[in-house]
């Protein structure tokens, strides 16, 4: 019989003993097994669930850098142009590589054509991670719906570990923000968020609420507090 | 830093308490008593992780950057992160101004601290990156290397870097024939022995052990046991300091 030493949703720090026993299932890379004991390796929230007589143990990190995963949508900043690729800053320890095949549909001749025409240094892009195998830098694509160069809106940068809170359970938080303000919000997995609003005042409110979520990510009842915050700000500013 | 100059002060006096002779140290502490310890996490907003640790008059601040791209590129390792440490004493940290240039002592301490941290950081999770740890001694009153390790491991945890355990350190010494815990500068200067120890308490592993001076085998075993007890207290304070950053404990259901 497994023994669980932490409460669900409690804060754990490296070295905390989470569980002990045979019927424990680990669903996080941040849980280390030593014999039959399971230890936390990162500061975060413990997630303990009982299913079919087994205990599922995982940790939701509260801090940490963005480590790319294939399929993630990220917002990147073009940093450099090579002969047939762009180097993209994706707010991660690894720099993104966007090859010309992932941008253009037709053949490209570097001798006659310049990549600068399509994307320049300083451009923000919405991209998807195609591949990342830890031996090579993450490969990006901007082919697909909703991907490509960003031409309007503002970008807010937050800690990548707070992204799940900004999205909320099944998108509850981000949908609430969009409903309350009428803005368009696109959350990149790397902690960059694109905000498009009808006017500046609304945009400011959305940015402030995102910063509020970042600061209070570990607290309860956050969606309601943010909703209240948006309504209060809207009436105060008269928008 | 053994062998102080000038006349030797009285470091241990013996008092009669409940019919027993008890050793009292120059600052009123008992032999197995730690100095007042204070820890704070997240003190620097520009670093990815930071911590301030005080052991009595010793004060160390640590900052962590990373994991980030390793520069120069050729130092990066294909299967794990490299850890770079810089232990440094501020010019104003000692009674006499210390030159800011790194000394041999600082280079050595940077190395032993790095090796202690390498044992706990799960660097395989961050291949081809670098994790930089900067420790600055703001005020020195003995035991700076152990305070620096304690601060560095807190800063790493604050930066969200995966670690097998936190590291806590403390120095034990032998003063006038008495084994004492957490020795300070004056005791260190006239001590017969000084032994800094750092451990990962949950894993029950010793990550750093240095010995300056002479201890008998028996004394060594006792000193290590004394250090272990002190480290357990410091370890609990570390966990408390990390948790204190997130005052409210629970989170909205299933977010």
Coordinates of C-alpha atoms in Angstrom, one line a residue:
Chain A
X1 CA 0.0 0.0 0.0
X2 CA 1.4 3.3 -1.0
X3 CA 1.8 6.1 1.4
X4 CA 1.4 9.7 0.3
X5 CA 3.2 12.4 2.3
X6 CA 1.9 15.5 0.7
X7 CA -1.5 17.0 0.3
X8 CA -2.9 17.7 -3.1
X9 CA -2.2 21.3 -4.2
X10 CA 0.4 21.9 -1.5
X11 CA 3.7 23.6 -2.3
X12 CA 6.7 21.2 -2.5
X13 CA 10.4 22.1 -2.7
X14 CA 13.4 20.0 -3.9
X15 CA 14.0 17.1 -1.5
X16 CA 10.5 16.8 -0.2
X17 CA 9.4 13.2 0.2
X18 CA 6.1 12.8 -1.9
X19 CA 5.2 9.2 -1.7
X20 CA 6.4 5.7 -0.8
X21 CA 5.3 2.3 -2.0
X22 CA 4.7 0.2 -5.1
X23 CA 1.4 1.4 -6.5
X24 CA 2.6 4.9 -7.3
X25 CA 2.5 6.2 -10.9
X26 CA 4.7 9.2 -11.7
X27 CA 3.6 11.5 -14.4
X28 CA 6.2 14.2 -14.2
X29 CA 9.9 14.5 -15.0
X30 CA 10.2 16.5 -11.8
X31 CA 9.7 13.5 -9.5
X32 CA 12.8 11.5 -8.7
X33 CA 12.6 7.8 -7.6
X34 CA 15.1 6.5 -5.1
X35 CA 14.2 2.9 -4.3
X36 CA 10.5 2.9 -3.4
X37 CA 10.6 6.6 -2.4
X38 CA 9.6 9.5 -4.6
X39 CA 11.1 12.9 -4.1
X40 CA 10.2 16.3 -5.5
X41 CA 13.0 18.0 -7.5
X42 CA 11.5 21.4 -8.1
X43 CA 9.5 24.1 -6.5
X44 CA 5.9 23.6 -7.5
X45 CA 2.4 22.4 -6.6
X46 CA 2.0 18.7 -5.8
X47 CA -0.7 16.9 -7.8
X48 CA -1.9 13.7 -6.2
X49 CA -4.8 11.7 -7.6
X50 CA -6.1 8.2 -6.8
X51 CA -7.2 6.2 -9.8
X52 CA -7.9 2.4 -10.0
X53 CA -6.2 1.9 -6.7
X54 CA -3.0 3.6 -7.9
X55 CA -1.7 6.9 -6.8
X56 CA -0.7 9.3 -9.6
X57 CA 1.9 11.8 -8.4
X58 CA 3.1 14.8 -10.4
X59 CA 4.3 18.4 -9.8
X60 CA 3.2 21.6 -11.6
X61 CA 6.4 23.8 -11.5
X62 CA 6.1 27.3 -10.3
X63 CA 9.4 28.5 -11.7
X64 CA 11.7 27.4 -14.5
X65 CA 12.7 28.1 -18.1
X66 CA 10.8 27.1 -21.2
X67 CA 11.9 23.8 -22.6
X68 CA 10.5 23.3 -26.1
X69 CA 8.2 20.4 -27.0
X70 CA 7.1 19.5 -30.5
X71 CA 3.6 20.8 -31.2
X72 CA 3.9 23.9 -29.0
X73 CA 2.7 27.2 -30.3
X74 CA 5.3 29.9 -29.4
X75 CA 5.8 33.6 -30.1
X76 CA 9.3 34.2 -31.4
X77 CA 11.5 37.2 -32.2
X78 CA 13.7 37.0 -35.3
X79 CA 17.3 37.6 -34.1
X80 CA 19.4 36.8 -37.1
X81 CA 19.2 35.9 -40.8
X82 CA 21.3 33.1 -42.3
X83 CA 21.5 32.0 -45.9
X84 CA 18.5 29.7 -45.8
X85 CA 17.2 30.1 -42.3
X86 CA 16.2 32.5 -39.6
X87 CA 17.4 32.3 -36.0
X88 CA 14.5 33.0 -33.7
X89 CA 14.6 33.9 -30.0
X90 CA 11.8 31.8 -28.4
X91 CA 12.5 32.9 -24.7
X92 CA 14.2 29.5 -24.0
X93 CA 17.8 28.3 -23.5
X94 CA 17.6 27.0 -27.0
X95 CA 17.3 29.2 -30.1
X96 CA 14.7 28.4 -32.7
X97 CA 15.6 27.6 -36.3
X98 CA 13.1 28.6 -39.0
X99 CA 14.1 27.2 -42.3
X100 CA 13.1 28.7 -45.7
X101 CA 11.0 25.6 -46.5
X102 CA 8.8 26.3 -43.5
X103 CA 8.0 29.8 -44.8
X104 CA 7.8 29.7 -48.6
X105 CA 5.8 27.3 -50.7
X106 CA 8.0 27.6 -53.8
X107 CA 11.7 26.8 -54.4
X108 CA 14.1 29.4 -53.0
X109 CA 17.4 30.4 -54.5
X110 CA 19.7 32.1 -52.0
X111 CA 21.9 33.5 -54.9
X112 CA 19.1 35.6 -56.4
X113 CA 16.6 36.1 -53.5
X114 CA 17.0 37.6 -50.0
X115 CA 15.3 36.2 -46.9
X116 CA 15.1 39.7 -45.5
X117 CA 12.2 40.4 -47.8
X118 CA 10.0 37.9 -46.0
X119 CA 11.1 38.2 -42.3
X120 CA 13.5 40.8 -41.0
X121 CA 15.4 41.0 -37.7
X122 CA 13.1 42.3 -35.0
X123 CA 9.9 40.8 -36.5
X124 CA 7.7 38.8 -34.1
X125 CA 6.2 35.6 -35.4
X126 CA 3.7 33.0 -34.2
X127 CA 5.3 29.7 -34.9
X128 CA 4.9 26.0 -34.1
X129 CA 7.6 23.7 -32.9
X130 CA 8.0 20.9 -35.4
X131 CA 10.9 19.0 -33.9
X132 CA 13.2 19.2 -30.9
X133 CA 15.3 16.2 -30.0
X134 CA 17.7 17.9 -27.5
X135 CA 20.7 17.2 -29.8
X136 CA 19.6 19.9 -32.2
X137 CA 18.0 23.3 -31.8
X138 CA 14.2 23.4 -32.0
X139 CA 12.9 23.6 -35.6
X140 CA 10.0 26.0 -36.2
X141 CA 7.3 26.4 -38.8
X142 CA 5.0 29.2 -39.7
X143 CA 2.9 27.2 -42.2
X144 CA -0.5 26.7 -40.8
X145 CA -3.6 28.5 -39.6
X146 CA -2.9 31.3 -37.3
X147 CA 0.8 31.2 -37.7
X148 CA 3.0 33.7 -39.3
X149 CA 4.4 37.2 -38.9
X150 CA 2.7 39.4 -36.3
X151 CA 1.6 42.7 -37.8
X152 CA -0.5 44.2 -35.0
X153 CA -1.1 44.0 -31.2
X154 CA 1.2 44.1 -28.2
X155 CA 3.3 41.4 -26.7
X156 CA 3.4 40.7 -23.0
X157 CA 6.2 38.6 -21.6
X158 CA 5.6 36.4 -18.4
X159 CA 7.3 33.5 -16.8
X160 CA 6.8 30.3 -18.9
X161 CA 5.7 28.4 -15.8
X162 CA 2.7 30.7 -15.4
X163 CA 1.3 29.9 -18.9
X164 CA -1.1 27.1 -17.7
X165 CA -2.7 29.6 -15.3
X166 CA -3.2 32.2 -18.0
X167 CA -4.9 29.6 -20.1
X168 CA -6.9 28.2 -17.2
X169 CA -8.8 24.9 -17.0
X170 CA -9.8 24.1 -20.6
X171 CA -9.1 27.7 -21.5
X172 CA -11.4 29.2 -18.9
X173 CA -9.2 32.1 -17.9
X174 CA -8.2 33.3 -21.4
X175 CA -11.7 32.9 -22.7
X176 CA -13.0 35.0 -19.8
X177 CA -10.5 37.7 -20.6
X178 CA -11.5 37.8 -24.2
X179 CA -15.3 37.8 -23.4
X180 CA -14.9 40.6 -20.8
X181 CA -12.8 42.9 -23.0
X182 CA -13.5 41.9 -26.6
X183 CA -9.8 41.6 -27.2
X184 CA -8.0 38.8 -28.9
X185 CA -5.5 37.0 -26.8
X186 CA -3.0 34.4 -28.1
X187 CA -0.9 32.6 -25.5
X188 CA 2.4 31.2 -26.6
X189 CA 3.7 28.2 -24.6
X190 CA 7.0 30.1 -24.1
X191 CA 5.4 32.8 -22.0
X192 CA 4.9 35.4 -24.7
X193 CA 1.3 36.6 -25.1
X194 CA -0.1 38.5 -28.1
X195 CA -2.9 40.9 -27.2
X196 CA -5.0 42.6 -29.9
X197 CA -7.6 45.1 -28.8
X198 CA -10.0 47.6 -30.3
X199 CA -8.4 50.4 -28.2
X200 CA -5.4 51.3 -26.0
X201 CA -7.3 51.4 -22.7
X202 CA -8.6 47.9 -23.1
X203 CA -5.2 46.7 -24.1
X204 CA -3.7 48.2 -21.0
X205 CA -6.4 46.4 -18.8
X206 CA -5.6 43.1 -20.5
X207 CA -1.9 43.5 -20.0
X208 CA -2.4 44.4 -16.3
X209 CA -4.7 41.4 -15.7
X210 CA -2.1 39.1 -17.3
X211 CA 0.6 40.5 -15.0
X212 CA -1.8 40.0 -12.1
X213 CA -2.3 36.3 -13.0
X214 CA 1.5 35.9 -13.2
X215 CA 2.0 37.3 -9.8
X216 CA -0.9 35.4 -8.2
X217 CA -0.6 32.1 -10.1
X218 CA -0.4 29.9 -7.0
X219 CA -3.6 31.3 -5.3
X220 CA -7.2 30.1 -5.4
X221 CA -10.2 31.8 -7.0
X222 CA -8.0 33.7 -9.4
X223 CA -10.4 33.6 -12.4
X224 CA -13.1 35.4 -10.4
X225 CA -10.7 38.0 -9.0
X226 CA -9.4 38.8 -12.5
X227 CA -12.9 39.1 -13.8
X228 CA -13.7 41.6 -11.0
X229 CA -10.4 43.4 -11.7
X230 CA -11.3 43.8 -15.4
X231 CA -14.8 45.0 -14.6
X232 CA -13.6 47.5 -12.0
X233 CA -10.9 48.9 -14.4
X234 CA -13.4 49.2 -17.2
X235 CA -15.8 51.2 -15.2
X236 CA -13.0 53.3 -13.7
X237 CA -11.7 54.2 -17.1
X238 CA -15.1 54.3 -18.8
X239 CA -14.4 51.9 -21.6
Chain B
X1 CA 42.7 31.2 8.1
X2 CA 44.2 29.5 11.1
X3 CA 46.6 31.2 13.5
X4 CA 45.3 34.6 14.5
X5 CA 47.6 37.5 15.5
X6 CA 47.9 39.2 18.8
X7 CA 46.9 38.0 22.3
X8 CA 44.5 35.1 22.3
X9 CA 41.1 36.0 23.8
X10 CA 39.1 33.8 26.1
X11 CA 37.0 31.7 23.8
X12 CA 35.6 29.1 26.2
X13 CA 34.6 29.6 29.8
X14 CA 33.3 26.9 32.1
X15 CA 30.1 27.4 34.1
X16 CA 28.4 25.3 36.6
X17 CA 24.8 24.6 35.6
X18 CA 22.6 22.0 37.4
X19 CA 25.6 20.5 39.0
X20 CA 27.4 20.0 35.6
X21 CA 30.2 21.9 34.0
X22 CA 29.1 23.5 30.8
X23 CA 31.2 25.2 28.2
X24 CA 30.1 28.7 27.2
X25 CA 31.5 30.3 24.1
X26 CA 32.7 33.9 23.8
X27 CA 29.4 35.0 22.4
X28 CA 27.3 33.2 25.0
X29 CA 26.4 30.2 22.8
X30 CA 26.6 26.6 23.9
X31 CA 29.0 24.4 21.9
X32 CA 26.2 22.8 19.9
X33 CA 24.3 26.0 19.2
X34 CA 24.0 27.7 15.9
X35 CA 24.2 31.4 15.4
X36 CA 20.9 33.2 14.5
X37 CA 20.1 32.3 10.9
X38 CA 18.0 34.3 8.5
X39 CA 17.1 33.3 4.9
X40 CA 15.2 35.1 2.2
X41 CA 14.4 33.9 -1.3
X42 CA 13.8 36.0 -4.4
X43 CA 15.7 39.1 -3.3
X44 CA 16.9 40.1 -6.7
X45 CA 14.4 40.8 -9.4
X46 CA 16.8 40.7 -12.4
X47 CA 18.2 37.2 -11.7
X48 CA 16.3 34.0 -12.5
X49 CA 16.7 32.9 -8.9
X50 CA 18.3 34.5 -5.8
X51 CA 18.7 34.1 -2.0
X52 CA 20.2 36.0 0.9
X53 CA 21.5 33.9 3.8
X54 CA 22.8 35.2 7.2
X55 CA 24.6 33.1 9.7
X56 CA 25.0 35.6 12.5
X57 CA 27.4 38.3 11.2
X58 CA 28.1 36.4 8.0
X59 CA 26.0 37.5 5.1
X60 CA 26.0 36.0 1.6
X61 CA 23.8 36.8 -1.4
X62 CA 23.5 34.3 -4.3
X63 CA 22.1 34.7 -7.8
X64 CA 21.4 32.1 -10.4
X65 CA 21.0 32.6 -14.1
X66 CA 19.9 29.9 -16.4
X67 CA 19.6 27.4 -17.8
X68 CA 20.7 29.6 -20.6
X69 CA 22.7 29.2 -23.8
X70 CA 26.3 28.4 -23.0
X71 CA 28.8 31.0 -24.1
X72 CA 31.4 30.3 -25.5
X73 CA 29.6 27.6 -27.4
X74 CA 32.5 25.0 -27.1
X75 CA 32.1 24.7 -23.4
X76 CA 28.6 23.3 -23.7
X77 CA 28.1 19.6 -23.2
X78 CA 25.9 17.5 -25.5
X79 CA 24.1 15.5 -22.7
X80 CA 23.8 17.9 -19.8
X81 CA 24.1 21.5 -18.5
X82 CA 27.4 22.9 -17.2
X83 CA 27.4 24.6 -13.9
X84 CA 29.6 27.6 -13.4
X85 CA 30.2 29.0 -9.9
X86 CA 31.7 32.2 -8.7
X87 CA 32.3 32.7 -5.0
X88 CA 33.5 36.2 -4.3
X89 CA 34.1 38.3 -1.3
X90 CA 33.1 41.9 -1.6
X91 CA 36.0 44.4 -0.8
X92 CA 33.9 45.7 2.1
X93 CA 33.1 42.3 3.6
X94 CA 36.1 42.1 5.9
X95 CA 37.6 44.4 8.6
X96 CA 40.5 45.2 6.3
X97 CA 39.6 46.0 2.6
X98 CA 40.0 42.9 0.5
X99 CA 41.1 43.5 -3.1
X100 CA 38.3 42.7 -5.5
X101 CA 40.4 40.5 -7.7
X102 CA 39.7 36.8 -7.3
X103 CA 42.2 35.2 -4.9
X104 CA 43.5 31.6 -4.9
X105 CA 41.1 31.0 -1.9
X106 CA 38.1 32.2 -3.9
X107 CA 39.1 30.1 -6.9
X108 CA 39.3 27.0 -4.8
X109 CA 36.0 27.7 -3.0
X110 CA 34.2 28.3 -6.3
X111 CA 35.4 24.9 -7.4
X112 CA 34.4 22.9 -4.3
X113 CA 31.0 24.7 -4.2
X114 CA 30.5 23.8 -7.9
X115 CA 31.3 20.2 -7.2
X116 CA 28.8 20.1 -4.3
X117 CA 26.1 21.6 -6.4
X118 CA 26.8 19.3 -9.4
X119 CA 25.9 16.3 -7.2
X120 CA 22.4 17.5 -6.7
X121 CA 21.4 19.5 -9.9
X122 CA 19.7 17.2 -12.4
X123 CA 21.7 18.7 -15.3
X124 CA 20.7 16.0 -17.8
X125 CA 17.3 17.8 -18.1
X126 CA 19.0 20.8 -19.7
X127 CA 21.5 19.6 -22.3
X128 CA 23.8 22.1 -24.0
X129 CA 23.0 24.9 -21.6
X130 CA 24.8 26.6 -18.8
X131 CA 23.7 27.4 -15.3
X132 CA 25.6 30.3 -13.7
X133 CA 25.7 30.7 -9.9
X134 CA 27.1 33.9 -8.4
X135 CA 27.8 34.1 -4.7
X136 CA 28.8 37.4 -3.2
X137 CA 29.9 37.6 0.5
X138 CA 28.6 40.9 1.7
X139 CA 29.9 40.5 5.2
X140 CA 32.3 37.9 6.5
X141 CA 32.3 36.5 10.1
X142 CA 33.4 32.9 9.5
X143 CA 31.6 30.1 7.7
X144 CA 31.2 32.0 4.5
X145 CA 31.7 28.9 2.2
X146 CA 28.9 27.0 4.0
X147 CA 26.6 30.0 4.0
X148 CA 27.4 30.5 0.3
X149 CA 26.4 26.8 -0.5
X150 CA 23.2 27.2 1.5
X151 CA 22.4 30.4 -0.4
X152 CA 23.3 28.9 -3.8
X153 CA 21.1 25.9 -3.4
X154 CA 18.2 28.1 -2.4
X155 CA 18.8 30.4 -5.4
X156 CA 18.8 27.3 -7.7
X157 CA 15.5 26.1 -6.3
X158 CA 14.1 29.6 -6.7
X159 CA 15.2 29.6 -10.3
X160 CA 13.1 26.5 -10.9
X161 CA 16.1 24.2 -11.6
X162 CA 15.5 20.6 -10.9
X163 CA 17.6 19.3 -8.0
X164 CA 17.6 16.0 -6.2
X165 CA 17.8 17.8 -2.9
X166 CA 18.7 21.1 -1.3
X167 CA 22.2 21.5 0.1
X168 CA 22.8 23.0 3.5
X169 CA 26.2 23.6 5.0
X170 CA 27.7 24.4 8.4
X171 CA 31.2 24.4 9.9
X172 CA 32.3 22.6 13.0
X173 CA 35.5 23.4 14.9
X174 CA 37.6 22.6 17.9
X175 CA 38.2 25.5 20.2
X176 CA 40.2 25.0 23.4
X177 CA 39.6 21.3 23.2
X178 CA 35.8 21.7 22.8
X179 CA 34.0 20.7 19.7
X180 CA 31.7 23.6 18.6
X181 CA 29.1 24.0 15.9
X182 CA 29.0 26.9 13.5
X183 CA 32.3 28.6 14.4
X184 CA 32.7 32.3 13.8
X185 CA 35.7 34.4 12.7
X186 CA 37.3 34.8 16.1
X187 CA 36.9 31.2 17.0
X188 CA 38.2 30.2 13.6
X189 CA 41.3 32.3 14.1
X190 CA 42.4 30.6 17.3
X191 CA 40.8 27.2 16.6
X192 CA 42.7 23.9 16.7
X193 CA 40.5 22.6 13.8
X194 CA 37.9 23.9 11.4
X195 CA 35.7 21.5 9.4
X196 CA 33.2 22.9 6.9
X197 CA 30.6 20.3 5.9
X198 CA 27.8 20.4 3.3
X199 CA 25.1 17.7 3.0
X200 CA 22.0 16.8 1.1
X201 CA 20.0 15.7 4.1
X202 CA 17.1 13.9 2.4
X203 CA 19.6 11.8 0.4
X204 CA 21.9 11.6 3.4
X205 CA 24.9 12.4 1.4
X206 CA 28.0 14.5 2.2
X207 CA 28.8 16.8 -0.6
X208 CA 31.6 18.8 0.8
X209 CA 34.0 18.1 3.6
X210 CA 37.2 20.0 4.3
X211 CA 39.3 19.9 7.4
X212 CA 41.8 22.5 8.5
X213 CA 43.7 21.5 11.6
X214 CA 43.9 18.3 13.6
X215 CA 41.1 16.1 14.9
X216 CA 41.4 12.6 16.4
X217 CA 39.3 9.9 14.8
X218 CA 36.8 10.1 17.7
X219 CA 36.6 13.8 17.5
X220 CA 36.1 13.6 13.7
X221 CA 33.1 11.2 14.1
X222 CA 31.6 13.4 16.8
X223 CA 32.2 16.6 14.8
X224 CA 30.5 15.1 11.7
X225 CA 27.5 14.1 13.9
X226 CA 27.4 17.6 15.3
X227 CA 27.4 19.0 11.7
X228 CA 24.6 16.7 10.7
X229 CA 22.4 18.0 13.5
X230 CA 23.1 21.6 12.6
X231 CA 22.6 20.9 8.9
X232 CA 19.2 19.4 9.6
X233 CA 18.1 22.6 11.3
X234 CA 19.4 24.8 8.5
X235 CA 17.7 22.5 5.9
X236 CA 14.3 22.9 7.6
X237 CA 14.8 26.7 7.6
X238 CA 15.7 26.5 3.8
X239 CA 12.4 24.7 3.0
X240 CA 10.5 27.2 5.1
X241 CA 12.1 30.1 3.3
X242 CA 11.2 28.7 -0.1
X243 CA 7.6 28.0 0.9
X244 CA 7.3 31.5 2.4
X245 CA 7.6 33.0 -1.1
X246 CA 4.2 31.5 -1.9
X247 CA 2.2 32.4 1.1
X248 CA -1.1 31.0 0.0
X249 CA -1.0 27.3 -0.4
X250 CA -3.8 26.0 -2.5
X251 CA -4.8 26.8 -6.0
X252 CA -8.0 26.8 -8.0
X253 CA -9.3 23.3 -8.8
X254 CA -7.7 21.7 -11.9
X255 CA -6.2 24.8 -13.4

